[in-house]
mmCIF file of C-alpha atoms in Angstrom:
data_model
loop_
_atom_site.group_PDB
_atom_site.id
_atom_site.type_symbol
_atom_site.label_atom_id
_atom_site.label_comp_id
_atom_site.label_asym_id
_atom_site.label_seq_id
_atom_site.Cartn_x
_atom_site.Cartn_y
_atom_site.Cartn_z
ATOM 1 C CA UNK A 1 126.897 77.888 134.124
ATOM 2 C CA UNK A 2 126.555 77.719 130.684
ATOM 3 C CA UNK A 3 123.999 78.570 128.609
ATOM 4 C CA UNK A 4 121.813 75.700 127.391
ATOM 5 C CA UNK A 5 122.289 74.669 123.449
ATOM 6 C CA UNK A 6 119.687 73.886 121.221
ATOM 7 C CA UNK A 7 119.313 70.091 120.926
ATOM 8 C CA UNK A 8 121.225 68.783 116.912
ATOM 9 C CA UNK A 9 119.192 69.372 114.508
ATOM 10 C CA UNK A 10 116.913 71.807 115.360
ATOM 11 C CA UNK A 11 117.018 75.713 114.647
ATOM 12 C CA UNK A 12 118.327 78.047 116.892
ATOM 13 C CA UNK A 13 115.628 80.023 119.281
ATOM 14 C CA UNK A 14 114.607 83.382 116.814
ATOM 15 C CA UNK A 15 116.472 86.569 118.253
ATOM 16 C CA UNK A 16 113.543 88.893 117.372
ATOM 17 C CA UNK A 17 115.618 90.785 115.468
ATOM 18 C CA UNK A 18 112.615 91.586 112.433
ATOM 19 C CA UNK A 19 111.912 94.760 110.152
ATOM 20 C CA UNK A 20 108.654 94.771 108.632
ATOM 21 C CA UNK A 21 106.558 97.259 106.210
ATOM 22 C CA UNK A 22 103.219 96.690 105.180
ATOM 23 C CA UNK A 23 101.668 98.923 103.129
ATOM 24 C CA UNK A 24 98.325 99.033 100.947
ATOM 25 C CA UNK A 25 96.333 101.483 99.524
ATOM 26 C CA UNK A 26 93.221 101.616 97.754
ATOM 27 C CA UNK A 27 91.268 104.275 95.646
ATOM 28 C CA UNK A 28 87.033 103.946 95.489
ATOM 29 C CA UNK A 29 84.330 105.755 96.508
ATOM 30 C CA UNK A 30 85.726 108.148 99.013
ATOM 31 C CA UNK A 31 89.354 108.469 97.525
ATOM 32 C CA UNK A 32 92.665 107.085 98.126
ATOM 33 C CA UNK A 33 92.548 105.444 101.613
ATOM 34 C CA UNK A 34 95.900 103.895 103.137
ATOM 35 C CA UNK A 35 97.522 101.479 105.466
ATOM 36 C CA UNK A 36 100.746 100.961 106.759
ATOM 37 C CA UNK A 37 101.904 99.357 109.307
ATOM 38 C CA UNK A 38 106.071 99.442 110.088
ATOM 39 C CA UNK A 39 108.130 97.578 112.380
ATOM 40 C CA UNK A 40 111.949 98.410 113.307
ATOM 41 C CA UNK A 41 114.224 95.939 114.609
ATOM 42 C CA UNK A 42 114.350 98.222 118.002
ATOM 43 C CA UNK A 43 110.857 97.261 118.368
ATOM 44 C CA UNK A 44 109.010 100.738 117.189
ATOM 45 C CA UNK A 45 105.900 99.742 115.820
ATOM 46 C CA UNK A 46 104.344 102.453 113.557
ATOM 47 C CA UNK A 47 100.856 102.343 112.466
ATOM 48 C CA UNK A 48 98.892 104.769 109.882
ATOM 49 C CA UNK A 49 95.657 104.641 108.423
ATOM 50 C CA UNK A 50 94.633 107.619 106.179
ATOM 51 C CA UNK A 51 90.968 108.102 104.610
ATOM 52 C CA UNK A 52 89.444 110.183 102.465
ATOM 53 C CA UNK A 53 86.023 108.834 104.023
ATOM 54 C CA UNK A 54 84.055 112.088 106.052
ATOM 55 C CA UNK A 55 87.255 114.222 105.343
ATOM 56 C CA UNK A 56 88.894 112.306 107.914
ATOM 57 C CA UNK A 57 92.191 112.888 109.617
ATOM 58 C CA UNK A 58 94.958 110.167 109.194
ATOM 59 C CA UNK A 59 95.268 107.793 112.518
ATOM 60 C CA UNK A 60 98.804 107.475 113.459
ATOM 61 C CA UNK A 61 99.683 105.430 116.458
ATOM 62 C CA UNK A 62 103.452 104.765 117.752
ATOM 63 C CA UNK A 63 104.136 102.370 120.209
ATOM 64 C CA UNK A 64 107.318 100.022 121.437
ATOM 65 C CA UNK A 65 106.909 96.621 121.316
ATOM 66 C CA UNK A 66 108.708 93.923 123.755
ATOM 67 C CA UNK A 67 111.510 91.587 122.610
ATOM 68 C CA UNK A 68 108.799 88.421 123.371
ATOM 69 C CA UNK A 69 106.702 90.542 120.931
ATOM 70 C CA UNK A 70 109.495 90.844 118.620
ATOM 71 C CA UNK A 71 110.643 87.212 118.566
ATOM 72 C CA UNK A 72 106.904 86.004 118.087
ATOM 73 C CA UNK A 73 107.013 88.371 115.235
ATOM 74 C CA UNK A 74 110.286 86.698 113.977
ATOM 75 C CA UNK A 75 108.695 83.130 114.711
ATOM 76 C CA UNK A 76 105.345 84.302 112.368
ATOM 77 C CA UNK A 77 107.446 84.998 109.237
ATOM 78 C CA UNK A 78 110.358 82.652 109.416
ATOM 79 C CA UNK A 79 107.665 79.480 109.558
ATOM 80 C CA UNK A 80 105.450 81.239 107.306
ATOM 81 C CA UNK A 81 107.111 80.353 104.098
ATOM 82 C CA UNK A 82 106.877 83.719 103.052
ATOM 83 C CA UNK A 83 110.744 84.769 102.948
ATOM 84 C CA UNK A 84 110.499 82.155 99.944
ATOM 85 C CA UNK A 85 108.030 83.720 98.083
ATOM 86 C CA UNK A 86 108.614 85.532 94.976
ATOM 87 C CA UNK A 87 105.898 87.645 93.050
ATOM 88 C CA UNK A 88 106.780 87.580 89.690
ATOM 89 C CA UNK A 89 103.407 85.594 88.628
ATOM 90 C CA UNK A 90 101.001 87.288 91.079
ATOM 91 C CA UNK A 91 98.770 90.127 88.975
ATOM 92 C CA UNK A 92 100.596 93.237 89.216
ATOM 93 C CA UNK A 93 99.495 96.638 91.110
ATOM 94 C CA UNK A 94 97.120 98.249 89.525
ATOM 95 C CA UNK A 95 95.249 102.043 89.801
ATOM 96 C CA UNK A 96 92.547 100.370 91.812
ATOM 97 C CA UNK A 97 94.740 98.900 94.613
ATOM 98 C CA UNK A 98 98.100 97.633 95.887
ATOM 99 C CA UNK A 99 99.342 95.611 99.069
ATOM 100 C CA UNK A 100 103.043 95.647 99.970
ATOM 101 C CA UNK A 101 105.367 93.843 102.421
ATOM 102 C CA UNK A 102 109.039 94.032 102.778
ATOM 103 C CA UNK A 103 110.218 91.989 105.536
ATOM 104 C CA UNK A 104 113.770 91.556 106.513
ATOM 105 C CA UNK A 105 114.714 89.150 108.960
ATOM 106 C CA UNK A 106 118.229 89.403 111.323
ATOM 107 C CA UNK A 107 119.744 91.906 109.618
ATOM 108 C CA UNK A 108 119.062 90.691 106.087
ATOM 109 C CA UNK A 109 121.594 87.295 107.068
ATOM 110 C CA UNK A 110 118.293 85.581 107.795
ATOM 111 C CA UNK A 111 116.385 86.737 104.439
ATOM 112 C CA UNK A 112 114.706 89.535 103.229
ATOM 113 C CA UNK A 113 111.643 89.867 100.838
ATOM 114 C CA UNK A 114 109.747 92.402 99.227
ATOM 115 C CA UNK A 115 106.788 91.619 97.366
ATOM 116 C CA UNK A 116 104.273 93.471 95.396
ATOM 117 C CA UNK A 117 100.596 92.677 94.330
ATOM 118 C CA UNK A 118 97.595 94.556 93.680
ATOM 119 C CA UNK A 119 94.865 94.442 96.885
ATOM 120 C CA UNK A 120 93.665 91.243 97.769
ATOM 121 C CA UNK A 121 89.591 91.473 97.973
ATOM 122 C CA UNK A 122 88.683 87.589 99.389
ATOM 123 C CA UNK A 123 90.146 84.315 98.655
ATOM 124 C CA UNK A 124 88.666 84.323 95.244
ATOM 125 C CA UNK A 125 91.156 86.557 94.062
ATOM 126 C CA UNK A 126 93.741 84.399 95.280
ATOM 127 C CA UNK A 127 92.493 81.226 93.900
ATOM 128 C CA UNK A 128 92.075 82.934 90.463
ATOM 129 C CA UNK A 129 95.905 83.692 90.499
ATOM 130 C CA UNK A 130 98.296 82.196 88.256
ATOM 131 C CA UNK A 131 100.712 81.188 91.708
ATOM 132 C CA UNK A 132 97.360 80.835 93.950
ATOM 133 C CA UNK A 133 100.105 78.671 96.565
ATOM 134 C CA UNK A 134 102.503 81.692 96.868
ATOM 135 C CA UNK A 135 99.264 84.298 96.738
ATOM 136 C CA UNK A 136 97.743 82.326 99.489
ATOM 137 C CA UNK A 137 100.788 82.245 101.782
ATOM 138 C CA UNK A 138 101.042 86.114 101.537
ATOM 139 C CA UNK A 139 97.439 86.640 102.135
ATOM 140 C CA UNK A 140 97.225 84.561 105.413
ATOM 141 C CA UNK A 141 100.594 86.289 106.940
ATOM 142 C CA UNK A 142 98.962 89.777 105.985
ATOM 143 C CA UNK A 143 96.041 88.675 107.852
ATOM 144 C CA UNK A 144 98.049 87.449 110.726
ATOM 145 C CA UNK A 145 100.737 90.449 110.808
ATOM 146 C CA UNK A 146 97.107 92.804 110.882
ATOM 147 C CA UNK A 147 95.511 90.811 113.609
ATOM 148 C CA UNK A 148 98.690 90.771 115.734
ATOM 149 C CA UNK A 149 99.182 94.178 115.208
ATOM 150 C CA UNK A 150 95.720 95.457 115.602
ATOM 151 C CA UNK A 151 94.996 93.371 118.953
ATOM 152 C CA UNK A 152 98.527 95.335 120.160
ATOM 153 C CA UNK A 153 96.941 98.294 119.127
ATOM 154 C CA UNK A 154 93.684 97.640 121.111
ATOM 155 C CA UNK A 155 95.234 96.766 124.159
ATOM 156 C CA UNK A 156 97.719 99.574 124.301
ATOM 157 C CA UNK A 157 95.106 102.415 123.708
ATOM 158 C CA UNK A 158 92.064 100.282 125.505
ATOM 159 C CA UNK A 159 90.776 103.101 127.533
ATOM 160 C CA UNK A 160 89.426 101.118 130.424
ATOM 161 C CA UNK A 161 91.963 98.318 131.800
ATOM 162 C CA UNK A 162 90.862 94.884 132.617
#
């Protein structure tokens, strides 16, 4: 039997196949505090959160992810808009902050991005941006890739099961 073919004109099924770094850091009352959040195309997802707040120790976490994770991933950024994006008229990192993502989709054959800013406090700062369309695009994946990755997170370490 073969395998079923996706029906003309519409894109092939995503084959999960994503690597993704997020990174941002920030420097304020209690020092430099950092995020960063990596994902490999074998599905290792690596999560770090350093803080200078109460001396505290960095929280690493390491977990591996399942290919329907993975290809949900893929599906995120590919209809996102964001492997279009380009940078070059969002305000530059600065000593205060900076937020970072690199994401490379398929083995680079299906795009790959890397785009710089400084941190992103609220929408204001987006709407005051030069490219507010692009600014906003990036902002709203961040905040998807983080609430993806954080509700992974919670569910893997949740110490009492449901």
């Amino acid at each position: 039997m073969e395998s079923p073919q996706p029906a003309p004109g519409s894109s092939p099924p995503p084959s999960g196949d994503v690597f993704l770094h997020y990174s941002t850091t920030h420097s304020g009352r209690y020092g430099r505090e950092s995020l960063t959040i990596q994902v490999s195309p074998t599905g290792r997802l690596s999560y770090n959160n350093s803080s200078g707040y109460k001396r505290g120790t960095p929280i690493r976490k390491d977990v591996t992810l399942s290919p329907a994770v993975l290809v949900e991933l893929h599906r995120l950024l590919a209809e996102s808009g964001v492997m279009e994006l380009s940078d070059a008229a969002w305000p530059p990192p600065s000593g205060v902050g900076t937020a970072a993502l690199e994401v490379v989709l398929d083995g680079g054959s299906g795009g790959r991005v890397k785009l710089r800013t400084e941190t992103i406090g609220s929408l204001l700062d987006v709407v005051a941006s030069t490219d507010a369309d692009g600014l906003r695009v990036f902002y709203y994946v961040v905040q998807d890739v983080r609430c993806l990755i954080f509700a992974l997170l919670g569910m893997h370490y949740k110490i009492k099961p449901i």
